[in-house]
Every structure is written in structure tokens, then in C-alpha cells.
CSV table of C-alpha atoms in Angstrom, one decimal:
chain,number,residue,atom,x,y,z
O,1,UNK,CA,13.9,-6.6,20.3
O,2,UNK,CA,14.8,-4.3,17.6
O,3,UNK,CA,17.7,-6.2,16.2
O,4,UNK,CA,18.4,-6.8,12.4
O,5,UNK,CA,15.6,-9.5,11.8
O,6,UNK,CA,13.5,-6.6,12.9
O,7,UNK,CA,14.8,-3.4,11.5
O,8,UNK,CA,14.4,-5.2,8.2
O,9,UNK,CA,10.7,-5.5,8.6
O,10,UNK,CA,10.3,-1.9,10.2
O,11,UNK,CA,11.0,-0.7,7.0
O,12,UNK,CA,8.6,0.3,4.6
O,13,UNK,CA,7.9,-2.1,1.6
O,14,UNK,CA,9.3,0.8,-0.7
O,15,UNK,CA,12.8,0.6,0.7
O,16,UNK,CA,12.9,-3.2,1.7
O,17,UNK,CA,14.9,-4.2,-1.2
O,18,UNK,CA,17.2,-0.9,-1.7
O,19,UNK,CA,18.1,1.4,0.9
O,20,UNK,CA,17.5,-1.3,3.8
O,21,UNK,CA,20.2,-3.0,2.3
O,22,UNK,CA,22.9,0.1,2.4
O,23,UNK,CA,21.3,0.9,5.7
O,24,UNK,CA,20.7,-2.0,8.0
O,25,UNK,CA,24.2,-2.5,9.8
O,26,UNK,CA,23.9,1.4,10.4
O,27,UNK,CA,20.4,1.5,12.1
O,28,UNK,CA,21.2,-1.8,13.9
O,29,UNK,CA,24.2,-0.7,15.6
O,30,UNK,CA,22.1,2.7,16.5
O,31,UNK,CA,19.1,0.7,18.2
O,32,UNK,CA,20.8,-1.9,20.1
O,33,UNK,CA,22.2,1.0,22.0
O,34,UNK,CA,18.7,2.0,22.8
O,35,UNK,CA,17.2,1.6,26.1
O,36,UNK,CA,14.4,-0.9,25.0
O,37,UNK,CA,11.8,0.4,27.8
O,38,UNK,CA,12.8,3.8,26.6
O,39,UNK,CA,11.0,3.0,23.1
O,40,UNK,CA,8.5,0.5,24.6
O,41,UNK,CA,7.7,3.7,26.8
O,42,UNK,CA,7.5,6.5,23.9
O,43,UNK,CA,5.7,4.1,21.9
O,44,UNK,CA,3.0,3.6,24.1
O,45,UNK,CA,2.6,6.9,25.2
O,46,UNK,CA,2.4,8.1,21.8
O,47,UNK,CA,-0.2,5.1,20.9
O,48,UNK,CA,-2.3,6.5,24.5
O,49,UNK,CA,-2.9,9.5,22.7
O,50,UNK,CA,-5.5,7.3,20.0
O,51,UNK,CA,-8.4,5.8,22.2
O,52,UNK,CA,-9.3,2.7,21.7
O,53,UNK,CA,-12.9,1.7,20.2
O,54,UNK,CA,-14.4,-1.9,19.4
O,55,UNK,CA,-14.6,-2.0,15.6
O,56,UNK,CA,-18.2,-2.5,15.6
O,57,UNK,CA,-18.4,0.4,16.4
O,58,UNK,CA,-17.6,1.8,13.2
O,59,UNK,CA,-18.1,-1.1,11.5
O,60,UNK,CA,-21.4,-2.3,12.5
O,61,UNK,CA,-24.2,-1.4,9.6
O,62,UNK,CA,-21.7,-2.9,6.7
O,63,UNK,CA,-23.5,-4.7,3.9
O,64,UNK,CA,-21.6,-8.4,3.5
O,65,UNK,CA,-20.2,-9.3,0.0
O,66,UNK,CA,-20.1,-12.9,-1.0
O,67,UNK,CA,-16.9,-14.5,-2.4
O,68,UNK,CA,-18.0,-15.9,-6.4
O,69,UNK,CA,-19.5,-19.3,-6.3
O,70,UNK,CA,-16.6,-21.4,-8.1
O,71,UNK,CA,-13.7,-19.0,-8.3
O,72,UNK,CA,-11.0,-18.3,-5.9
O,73,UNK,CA,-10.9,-14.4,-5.7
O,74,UNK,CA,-8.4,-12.4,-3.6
O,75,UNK,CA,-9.6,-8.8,-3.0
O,76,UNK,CA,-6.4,-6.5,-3.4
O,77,UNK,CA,-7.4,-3.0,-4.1
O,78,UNK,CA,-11.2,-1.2,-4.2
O,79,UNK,CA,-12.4,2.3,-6.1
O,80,UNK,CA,-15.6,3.3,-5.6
O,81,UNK,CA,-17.7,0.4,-7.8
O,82,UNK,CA,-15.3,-2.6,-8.1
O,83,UNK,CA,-13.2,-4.5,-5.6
O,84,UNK,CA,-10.7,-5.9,-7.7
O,85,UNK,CA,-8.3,-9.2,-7.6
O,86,UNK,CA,-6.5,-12.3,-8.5
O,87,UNK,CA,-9.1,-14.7,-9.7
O,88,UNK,CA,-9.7,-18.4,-10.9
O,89,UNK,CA,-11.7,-20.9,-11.2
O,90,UNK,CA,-11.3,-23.3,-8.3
O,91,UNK,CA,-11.1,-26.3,-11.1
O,92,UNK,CA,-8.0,-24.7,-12.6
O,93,UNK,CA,-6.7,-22.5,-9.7
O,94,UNK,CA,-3.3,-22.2,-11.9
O,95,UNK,CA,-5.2,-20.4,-14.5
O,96,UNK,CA,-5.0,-16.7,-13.6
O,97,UNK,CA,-6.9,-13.6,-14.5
O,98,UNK,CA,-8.3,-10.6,-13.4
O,99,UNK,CA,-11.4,-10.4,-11.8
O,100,UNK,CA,-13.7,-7.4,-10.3
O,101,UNK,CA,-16.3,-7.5,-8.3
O,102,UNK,CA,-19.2,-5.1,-8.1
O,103,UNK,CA,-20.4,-3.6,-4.3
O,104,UNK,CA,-23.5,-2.3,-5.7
O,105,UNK,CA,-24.8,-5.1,-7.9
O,106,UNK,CA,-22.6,-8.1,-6.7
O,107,UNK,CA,-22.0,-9.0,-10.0
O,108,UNK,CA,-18.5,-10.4,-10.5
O,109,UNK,CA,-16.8,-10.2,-14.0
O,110,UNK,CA,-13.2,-11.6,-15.5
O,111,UNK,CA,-11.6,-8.4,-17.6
O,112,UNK,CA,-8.0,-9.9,-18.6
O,113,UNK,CA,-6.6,-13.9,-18.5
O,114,UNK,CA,-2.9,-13.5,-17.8
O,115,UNK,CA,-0.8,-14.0,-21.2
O,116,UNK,CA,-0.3,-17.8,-20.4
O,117,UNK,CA,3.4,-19.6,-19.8
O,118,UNK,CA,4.2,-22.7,-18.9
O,119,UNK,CA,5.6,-20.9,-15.2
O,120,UNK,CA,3.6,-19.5,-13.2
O,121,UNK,CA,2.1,-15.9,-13.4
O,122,UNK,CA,0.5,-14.1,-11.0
O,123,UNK,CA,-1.3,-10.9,-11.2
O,124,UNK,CA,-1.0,-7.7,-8.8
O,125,UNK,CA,-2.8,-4.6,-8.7
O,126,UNK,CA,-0.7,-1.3,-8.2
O,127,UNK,CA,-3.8,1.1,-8.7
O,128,UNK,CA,-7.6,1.4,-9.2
O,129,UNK,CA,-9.9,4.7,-9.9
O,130,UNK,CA,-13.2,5.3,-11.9
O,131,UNK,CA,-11.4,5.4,-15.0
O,132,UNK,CA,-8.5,3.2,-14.5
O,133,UNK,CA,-6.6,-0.4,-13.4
O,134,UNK,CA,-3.2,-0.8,-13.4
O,135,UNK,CA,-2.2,-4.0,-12.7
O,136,UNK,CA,1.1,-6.2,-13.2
O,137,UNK,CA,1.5,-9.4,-14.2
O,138,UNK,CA,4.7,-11.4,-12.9
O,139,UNK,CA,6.9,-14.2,-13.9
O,140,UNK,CA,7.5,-15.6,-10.9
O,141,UNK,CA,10.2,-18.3,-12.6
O,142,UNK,CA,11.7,-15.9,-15.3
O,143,UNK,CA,11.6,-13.0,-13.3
O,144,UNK,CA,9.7,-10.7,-15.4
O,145,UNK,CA,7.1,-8.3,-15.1
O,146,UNK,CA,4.6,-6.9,-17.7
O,147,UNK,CA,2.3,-4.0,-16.9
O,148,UNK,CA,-1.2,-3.3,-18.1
O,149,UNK,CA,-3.6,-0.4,-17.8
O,150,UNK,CA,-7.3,-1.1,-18.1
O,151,UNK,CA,-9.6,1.5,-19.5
O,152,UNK,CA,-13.2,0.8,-17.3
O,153,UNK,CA,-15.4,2.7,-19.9
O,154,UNK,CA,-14.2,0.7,-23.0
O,155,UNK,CA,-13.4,-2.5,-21.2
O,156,UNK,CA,-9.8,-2.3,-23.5
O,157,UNK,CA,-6.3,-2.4,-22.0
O,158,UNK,CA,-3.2,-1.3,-23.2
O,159,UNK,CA,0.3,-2.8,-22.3
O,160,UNK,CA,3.0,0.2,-20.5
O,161,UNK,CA,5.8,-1.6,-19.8
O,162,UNK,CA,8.0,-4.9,-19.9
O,163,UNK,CA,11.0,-5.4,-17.7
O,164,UNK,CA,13.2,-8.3,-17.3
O,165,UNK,CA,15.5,-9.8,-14.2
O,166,UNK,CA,12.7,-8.1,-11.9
O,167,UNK,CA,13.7,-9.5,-7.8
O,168,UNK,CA,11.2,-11.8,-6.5
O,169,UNK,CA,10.0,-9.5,-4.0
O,170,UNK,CA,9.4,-5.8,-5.5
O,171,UNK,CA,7.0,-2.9,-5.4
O,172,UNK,CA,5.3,-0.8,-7.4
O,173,UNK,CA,3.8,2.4,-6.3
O,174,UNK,CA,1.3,4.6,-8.6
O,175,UNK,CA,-0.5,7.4,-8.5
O,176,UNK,CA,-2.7,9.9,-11.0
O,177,UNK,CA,-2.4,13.6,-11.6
O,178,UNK,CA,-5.7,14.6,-13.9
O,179,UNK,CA,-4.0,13.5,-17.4
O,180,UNK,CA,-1.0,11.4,-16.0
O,181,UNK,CA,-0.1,8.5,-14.7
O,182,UNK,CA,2.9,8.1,-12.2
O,183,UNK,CA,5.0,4.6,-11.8
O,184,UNK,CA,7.5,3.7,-9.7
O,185,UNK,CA,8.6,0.3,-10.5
O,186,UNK,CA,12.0,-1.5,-10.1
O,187,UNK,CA,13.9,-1.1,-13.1
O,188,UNK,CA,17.8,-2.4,-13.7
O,189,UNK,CA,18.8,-2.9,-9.6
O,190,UNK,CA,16.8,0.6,-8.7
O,191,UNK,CA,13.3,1.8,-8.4
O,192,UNK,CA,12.9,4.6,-11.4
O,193,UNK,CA,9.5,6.6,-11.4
O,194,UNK,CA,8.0,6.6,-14.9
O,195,UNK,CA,5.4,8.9,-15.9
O,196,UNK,CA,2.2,7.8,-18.6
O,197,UNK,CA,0.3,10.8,-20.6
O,198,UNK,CA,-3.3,9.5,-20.8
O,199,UNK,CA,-4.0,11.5,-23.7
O,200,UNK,CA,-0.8,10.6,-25.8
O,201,UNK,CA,-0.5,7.5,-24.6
O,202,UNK,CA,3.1,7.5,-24.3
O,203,UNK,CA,5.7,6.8,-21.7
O,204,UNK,CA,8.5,8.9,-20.1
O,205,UNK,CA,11.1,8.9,-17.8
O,206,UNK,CA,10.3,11.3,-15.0
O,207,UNK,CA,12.5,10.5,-12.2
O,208,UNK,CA,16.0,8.5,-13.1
O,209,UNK,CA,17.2,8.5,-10.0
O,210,UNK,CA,16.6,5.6,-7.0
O,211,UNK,CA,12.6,7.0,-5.9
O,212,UNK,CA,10.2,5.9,-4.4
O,213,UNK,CA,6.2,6.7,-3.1
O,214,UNK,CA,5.1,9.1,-6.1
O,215,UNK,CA,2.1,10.9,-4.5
O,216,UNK,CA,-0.2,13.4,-6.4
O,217,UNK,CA,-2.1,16.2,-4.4
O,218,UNK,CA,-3.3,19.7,-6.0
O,219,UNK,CA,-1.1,19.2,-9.7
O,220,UNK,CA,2.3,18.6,-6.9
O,221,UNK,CA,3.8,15.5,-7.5
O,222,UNK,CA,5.5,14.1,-3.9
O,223,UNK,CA,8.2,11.6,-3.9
O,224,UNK,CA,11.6,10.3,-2.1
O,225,UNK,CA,14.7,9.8,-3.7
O,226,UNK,CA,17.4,7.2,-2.5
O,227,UNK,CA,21.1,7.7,-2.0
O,228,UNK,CA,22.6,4.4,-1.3
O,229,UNK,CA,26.2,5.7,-1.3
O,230,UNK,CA,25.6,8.4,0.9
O,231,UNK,CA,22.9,6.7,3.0
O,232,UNK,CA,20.9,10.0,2.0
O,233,UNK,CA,17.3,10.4,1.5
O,234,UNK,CA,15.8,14.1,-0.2
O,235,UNK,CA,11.6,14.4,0.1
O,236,UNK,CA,11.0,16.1,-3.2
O,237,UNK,CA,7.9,18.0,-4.9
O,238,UNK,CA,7.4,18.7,-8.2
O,239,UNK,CA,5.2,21.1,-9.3
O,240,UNK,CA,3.4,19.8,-13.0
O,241,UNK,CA,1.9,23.5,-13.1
O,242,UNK,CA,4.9,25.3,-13.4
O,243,UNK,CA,7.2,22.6,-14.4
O,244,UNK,CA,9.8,23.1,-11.1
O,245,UNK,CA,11.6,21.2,-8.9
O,246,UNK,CA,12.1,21.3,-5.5
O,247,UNK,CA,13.8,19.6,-2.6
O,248,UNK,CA,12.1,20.3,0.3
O,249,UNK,CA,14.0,18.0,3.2
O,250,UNK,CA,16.9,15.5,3.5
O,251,UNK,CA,17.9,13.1,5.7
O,252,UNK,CA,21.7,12.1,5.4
O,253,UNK,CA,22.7,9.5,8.6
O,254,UNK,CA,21.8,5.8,7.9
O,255,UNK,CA,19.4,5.8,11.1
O,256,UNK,CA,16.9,8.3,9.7
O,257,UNK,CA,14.8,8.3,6.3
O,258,UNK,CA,12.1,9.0,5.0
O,259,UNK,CA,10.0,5.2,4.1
O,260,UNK,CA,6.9,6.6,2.4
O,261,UNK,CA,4.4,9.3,1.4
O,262,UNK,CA,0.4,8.6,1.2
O,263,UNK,CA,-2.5,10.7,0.1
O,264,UNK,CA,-5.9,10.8,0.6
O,265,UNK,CA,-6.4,12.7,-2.4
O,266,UNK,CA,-6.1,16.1,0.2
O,267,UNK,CA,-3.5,15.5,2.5
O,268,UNK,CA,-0.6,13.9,2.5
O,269,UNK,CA,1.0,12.0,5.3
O,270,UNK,CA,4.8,11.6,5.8
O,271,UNK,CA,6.5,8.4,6.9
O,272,UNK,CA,10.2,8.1,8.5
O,273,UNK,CA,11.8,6.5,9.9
O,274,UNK,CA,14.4,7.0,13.0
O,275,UNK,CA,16.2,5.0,15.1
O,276,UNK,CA,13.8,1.6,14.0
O,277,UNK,CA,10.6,3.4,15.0
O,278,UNK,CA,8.1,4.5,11.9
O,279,UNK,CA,6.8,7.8,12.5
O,280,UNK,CA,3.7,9.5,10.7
O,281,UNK,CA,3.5,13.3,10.3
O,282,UNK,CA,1.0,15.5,8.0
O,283,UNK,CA,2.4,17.6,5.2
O,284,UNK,CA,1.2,21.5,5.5
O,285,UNK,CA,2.5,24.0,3.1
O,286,UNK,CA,5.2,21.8,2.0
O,287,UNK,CA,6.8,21.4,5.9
O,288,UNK,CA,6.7,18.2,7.4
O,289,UNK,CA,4.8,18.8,10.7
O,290,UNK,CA,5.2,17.2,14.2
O,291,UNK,CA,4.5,13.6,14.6
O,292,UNK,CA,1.0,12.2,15.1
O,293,UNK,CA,1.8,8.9,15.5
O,294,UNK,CA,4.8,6.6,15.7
O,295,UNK,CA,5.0,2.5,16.1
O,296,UNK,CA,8.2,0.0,15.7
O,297,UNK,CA,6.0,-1.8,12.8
O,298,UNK,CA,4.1,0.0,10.0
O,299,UNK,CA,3.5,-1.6,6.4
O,300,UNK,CA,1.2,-1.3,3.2
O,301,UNK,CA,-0.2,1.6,4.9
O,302,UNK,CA,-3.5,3.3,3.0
O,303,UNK,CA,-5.1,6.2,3.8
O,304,UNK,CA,-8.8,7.4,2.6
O,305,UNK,CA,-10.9,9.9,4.4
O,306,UNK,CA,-9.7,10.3,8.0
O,307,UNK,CA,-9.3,7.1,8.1
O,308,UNK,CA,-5.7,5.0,8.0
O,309,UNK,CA,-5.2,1.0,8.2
O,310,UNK,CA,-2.0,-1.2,8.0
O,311,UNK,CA,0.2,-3.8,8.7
O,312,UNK,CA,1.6,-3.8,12.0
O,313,UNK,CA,2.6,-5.6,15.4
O,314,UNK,CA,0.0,-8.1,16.8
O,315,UNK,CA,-1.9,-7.5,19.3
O,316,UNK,CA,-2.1,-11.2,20.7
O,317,UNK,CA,1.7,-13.3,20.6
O,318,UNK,CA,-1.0,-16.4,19.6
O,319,UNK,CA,-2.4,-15.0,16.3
O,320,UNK,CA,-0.9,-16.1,12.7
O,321,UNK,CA,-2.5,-13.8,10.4
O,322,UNK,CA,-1.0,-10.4,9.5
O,323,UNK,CA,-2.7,-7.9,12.1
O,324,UNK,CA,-4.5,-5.4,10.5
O,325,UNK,CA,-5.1,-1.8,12.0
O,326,UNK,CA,-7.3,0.6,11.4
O,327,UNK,CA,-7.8,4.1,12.6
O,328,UNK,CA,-9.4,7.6,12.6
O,329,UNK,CA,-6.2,10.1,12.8
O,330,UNK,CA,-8.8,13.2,12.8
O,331,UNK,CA,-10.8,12.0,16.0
O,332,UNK,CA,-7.7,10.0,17.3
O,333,UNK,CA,-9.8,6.5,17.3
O,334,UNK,CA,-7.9,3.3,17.2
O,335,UNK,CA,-10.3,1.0,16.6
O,336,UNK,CA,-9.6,-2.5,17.5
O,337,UNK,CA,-10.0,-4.7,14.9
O,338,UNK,CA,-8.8,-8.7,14.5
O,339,UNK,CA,-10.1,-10.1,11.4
O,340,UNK,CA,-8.5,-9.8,7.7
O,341,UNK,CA,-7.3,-7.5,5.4
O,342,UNK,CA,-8.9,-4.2,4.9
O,343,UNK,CA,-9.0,-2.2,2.0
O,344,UNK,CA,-9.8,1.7,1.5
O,345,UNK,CA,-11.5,4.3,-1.0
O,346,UNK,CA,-13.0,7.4,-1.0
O,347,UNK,CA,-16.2,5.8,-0.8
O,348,UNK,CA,-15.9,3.4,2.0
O,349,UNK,CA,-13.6,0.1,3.4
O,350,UNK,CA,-13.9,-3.1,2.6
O,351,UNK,CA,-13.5,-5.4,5.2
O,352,UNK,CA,-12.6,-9.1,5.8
O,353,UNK,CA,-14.8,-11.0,8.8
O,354,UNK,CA,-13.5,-14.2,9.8
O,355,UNK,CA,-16.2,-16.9,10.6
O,356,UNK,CA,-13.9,-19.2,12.5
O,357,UNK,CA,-10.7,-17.9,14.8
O,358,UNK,CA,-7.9,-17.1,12.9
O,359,UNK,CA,-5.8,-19.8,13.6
O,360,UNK,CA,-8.2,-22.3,12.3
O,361,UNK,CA,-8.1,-21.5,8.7
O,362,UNK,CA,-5.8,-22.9,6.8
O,363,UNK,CA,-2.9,-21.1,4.8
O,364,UNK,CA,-4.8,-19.6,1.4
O,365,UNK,CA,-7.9,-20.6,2.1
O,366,UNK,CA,-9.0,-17.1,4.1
O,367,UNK,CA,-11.1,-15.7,0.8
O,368,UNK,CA,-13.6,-18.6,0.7
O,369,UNK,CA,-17.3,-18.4,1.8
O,370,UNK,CA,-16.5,-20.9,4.6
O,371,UNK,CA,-13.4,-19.0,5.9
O,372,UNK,CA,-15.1,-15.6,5.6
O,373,UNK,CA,-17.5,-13.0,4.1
O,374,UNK,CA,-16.4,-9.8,3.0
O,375,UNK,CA,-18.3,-6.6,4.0
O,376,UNK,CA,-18.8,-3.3,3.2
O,377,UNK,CA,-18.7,0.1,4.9
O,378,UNK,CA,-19.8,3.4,3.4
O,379,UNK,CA,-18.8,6.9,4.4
O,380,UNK,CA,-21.5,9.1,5.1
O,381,UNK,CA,-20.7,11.2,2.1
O,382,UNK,CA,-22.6,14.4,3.0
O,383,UNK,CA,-21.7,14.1,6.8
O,384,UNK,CA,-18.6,15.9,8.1
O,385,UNK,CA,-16.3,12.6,7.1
């Protein structure tokens, strides 16, 4: 059923606190008018046009990565050396820090203890690259959130930004154009888009407007802004060459938006939104093409390579665990996959293979030896992926 309970998840994690809010009475009342076999049907013929494959078949020659004897370690993003998480030591689990692990080597190393409170702290990483970790670290009783950037080569970090009365649940989207960093964080009831200048060191303002999705792709900087008020969302580009602005579509009725931009360093692929269904389309020359794909469910969407994964609907009513997808949008391949949470770079995916069904591990206790093992697949480099 697509009612509100629904709609709410539909939406893409950069909206779920903002424009969901404004829009959500609007888009329900649009699809509970819809004829529910009418999107089951488009849905699935639009899903017909991905074969399916068995995982393994992808999957199969991955190297497995052991979990750190004595620390709990939750693998949240990957570049091209580290995978990189929450960590602690399982004697003092309240005792957070950040932790990276290396694929090559297997060697695991702490980098930065949270700056200790009595309440508890938790850490998330927004981005990882060869050079760079930014990470947040959030007051989950004062509501505050402090961000970090690590420097890899020096093994130094530096703090970017504070912010105060910070929601429970919020986002923060990042991404790098050669010299600059670009943030979009939730900052006084909106999400602003802040840019960092590597070289100065120094942090700006870039987008004061309600934004979201910041994308970087051939010195263009991609991103949505948010009208609330109007129920209006503009997909916007910025040009860091020659210093211009441009809007290059809007949406303006409650039951269409754009919900997110990703990049594979190349392309770019365009989420929105319409009607409750989340549909995917390629960028080209600054024109939003045709849809390529469309579901009622698509979150924390990454894309790498040819290769796509996220959140979505399950594929069994039984299991518990978030369903993970993953898929090759230039061969069409939907590869059917049931174990945890994958994770993407321009060298490979990292993967999470359960040892027991799904069901049978316990809440927080998926990233342990016994649970799991996490594994390892490279891209063949110098092939055509």
C-alpha cells in the first residue's frame, strides 16, 4: 500500500526530514487515487527489463576480511585501501573511535577517540577518498554534531564545523571537486551546503538555501534545492570553472521532486520522485534522460563503476534485515543478493556474508566473526568495467 507510513520511507534520506514534511499530505492524497495493480504492473515491468543473476556470479572469487579480534567494528564507507567505521573494544563498547581497516594488508588501526562526554557519542562517516575522511561525530543526548576531516598522508585531522540543536535523525552528504570539499549538513531547521578550500583551509557558505545531494563531476557542482513553501524543487549546476550558475529543471506540484543526485566520479544519475515511485535517470549534457529504472523503495543509494546497490523492498515478507540490492545498470543485471550491507569504490565492493540465516542473528551483533565475514571484490581494472 502506498499510504503515508509508506510515502514517508519512499523518500530519499536527503528529504526525509524537510521537504517530506511540506509534502506528505500532498503525495498521499495523489497515490491513494492510484490504481495499485497499475504501479505493481509498471513496476515490474520496468524491473523485467534488469535480468536477474545469482550473486555468485559476480561475487564468487572475493577475498574474505576478518572482523578485528576484540573490537566491535561496523564497516560504513570503503576507498580504495581502508574500509572504515565505528569501532571499540568489546570490553568498553561505550568507548567510541574511529577505526580503518586495510583490504590489502588486514591490518586494522584506531585514527581518532571521539572527544569523550558523559552522553553518548557516536561516529559517522559522510566521505572517504585517498586523501581524505570526513567523519561526524554526534551527541546523541545534546543534539550536537562536530565534524572532522582526516588527512591520510599525515595521519592529522582538523575540526570543520560545530552545530548545535542538530534532529536526531539527519544527513550529511559530501563530495570533492579537486581542491574543495562540498557539505551539506543540517544547519538551523534546513540543510545548507558548505564548501571547504583544501588549500586555505577555510570554510564558506556556498549554497544558503534548503539543498541537498551536492555532486561533483568534470569541475560542475550538481545539487537540489528545496522550496517548502511552494512545494518546489530546482536541479541546479554550478560551474567552479567559470564561476556560473544555472538552473537546469524544476519540479513545482508536491507529488513530484527530485530526492537525489549520485556520481560515479563520470556520470551522474538522477533520482525523483513521482507519484510515490523513485525513478532513476542518467544526466547527459545537463538533460535529465528517460528513466532506466524505477521502484516504490530506494534508499542510501551508491553508485561506483557500472555498478549501483541500495536499500530497498524485500524480496522475502520473512526477512528482518534491511534488503540490500545490487546491480549492473550498463549490462542490465540485477543480481540477487540476501546477505548484509554492501559498500562501493572505484576499486571494488565490499560485501557482508552471513554465516547463519538472517533471522538468527541477533539485533547488533551482524559485524562479528560468528555472525559474518566480510569479503572483498575487485574490478578488473584494465577490463572494460
Amino acid at each position: 500500500m502506498l499510504g503515508k507510513k509508506r510515502i514517508l520511507s519512499l523518500i530519499s534520506l536527503t528529504f526525509l526530514c524537510l521537504f517530506s514534511a511540506s509534502c506528505s499530505n500532498s503525495i498521499k492524497n495523489d497515490t491513494d487515487n492510484v490504481d495499485k495493480n497499475t504501479v505493481k504492473d509498471s513496476i515490474s515491468q520496468k524491473t523485467l527489463d534488469f535480468r536477474e543473476e545469482p550473486s555468485d556470479t559476480l561475487l564468487k572469487d572475493s577475498l574474505e576480511l576478518t572482523y578485528p579480534d576484540g573490537i566491535l567494528f561496523t564497516p560504513t564507507k570503503m576507498n580504495n585501501t581502508f574500509v572504515i567505521g565505528e569501532s571499540s573494544q568489546e570490553d568498553s563498547p561505550d568507548q567510541k573511535y574511529l577505526g580503518i581497516l586495510n583490504i590489502d594488508t588486514k591490518e586494522f588501526k584506531k585514527l581518532k577517540d571521539v572527544e569523550r562526554t558523559l552522553d553518548i557519542v557516536s561516529i559517522i562517516i559522510n566521505y572517504a577518498d585517498s586523501d581524505f575522511i570526513l567523519f561526524e561525530e554526534f551527541d546523541q543526548v545534546n543534539l550536537q554534531s562536530t565534524y572532522y576531516l582526516w588527512d591520510i598522508s599525515s595521519s592529522t585531522y582538523q575540526l570543520l564545523k560545530h552545530i548545535s540543536d542538530v534532529v536526531p535523525v539527519h544527513y550529511t552528504q559530501v563530495t570533492r571537486d579537486e581542491n574543495d570539499i562540498y557539505m551539506n549538513i543540517y544547519s538551523g531547521n534546513i540543510y545548507q551546503t558548505y564548501c571547504y578550500s583544501i588549500s586555505n583551509k577555510e570554510m564558506s557558505l556556498f549554497e544558503s538555501r534548503n539543498s541537498a545531494n551536492p555532486v561533483a563531476v568534470d569541475d560542475k557542482i550538481f545539487y537540489i534545492t528545496i522550496d517548502n513553501e511552494n512545494l518546489k524543487t530546482s536541479l541546479m549546476c554550478f560551474d567552479s570553472e567559470n564561476d556560473t550558475y544555472q538552473t537546469l529543471d524544476n519540479t513545482t506540484q508536491g507529488s513530484e521532486y527530485y530526492n537525489g543526485l549520485y556520481t560515479n566520479g563520470k556520470d551522474v544519475i538522477v533520482s525523483k520522485n513521482i507519484s510515490g515511485e523513485t525513478q532513476l535517470s542518467m544526466m547527459d549534457d545537463n538533460k535529465v534522460e528517460t528513466s532506466f529504472f524505477s521502484s516504490n523503495w530506494i534508499e542510501t543509494l551508491e553508485y561506483q563503476d557500472n555498478y549501483i546497490s541500495y536499500i530497498g523492498e524485500k524480496r522475502d515478507e520473512e526477512r528482518i534485515k534491511p534488503q540490500y540490492y545490487l546491480m549492473d545498470i550498463e549490462n542490465k543485471i540485477d543480481y540477487i543478493y540476501d546477505d548484509g550491507i554492501i559498500l562501493l569504490s572505484e576499486r571494488g565492493i565490499l560485501w557482508v556474508d552471513f554465516k547463519k540465516e538472517e533471522s538468527k542473528i541477533e539485533k547488533g551483533q551482524v559485524f562479528t566473526n560468528d555472525n559474518s565475514v566480510m569479503k572483498f571484490y575487485q574490478f578488473d581494472l584494465e577490463g572494460s568495467q
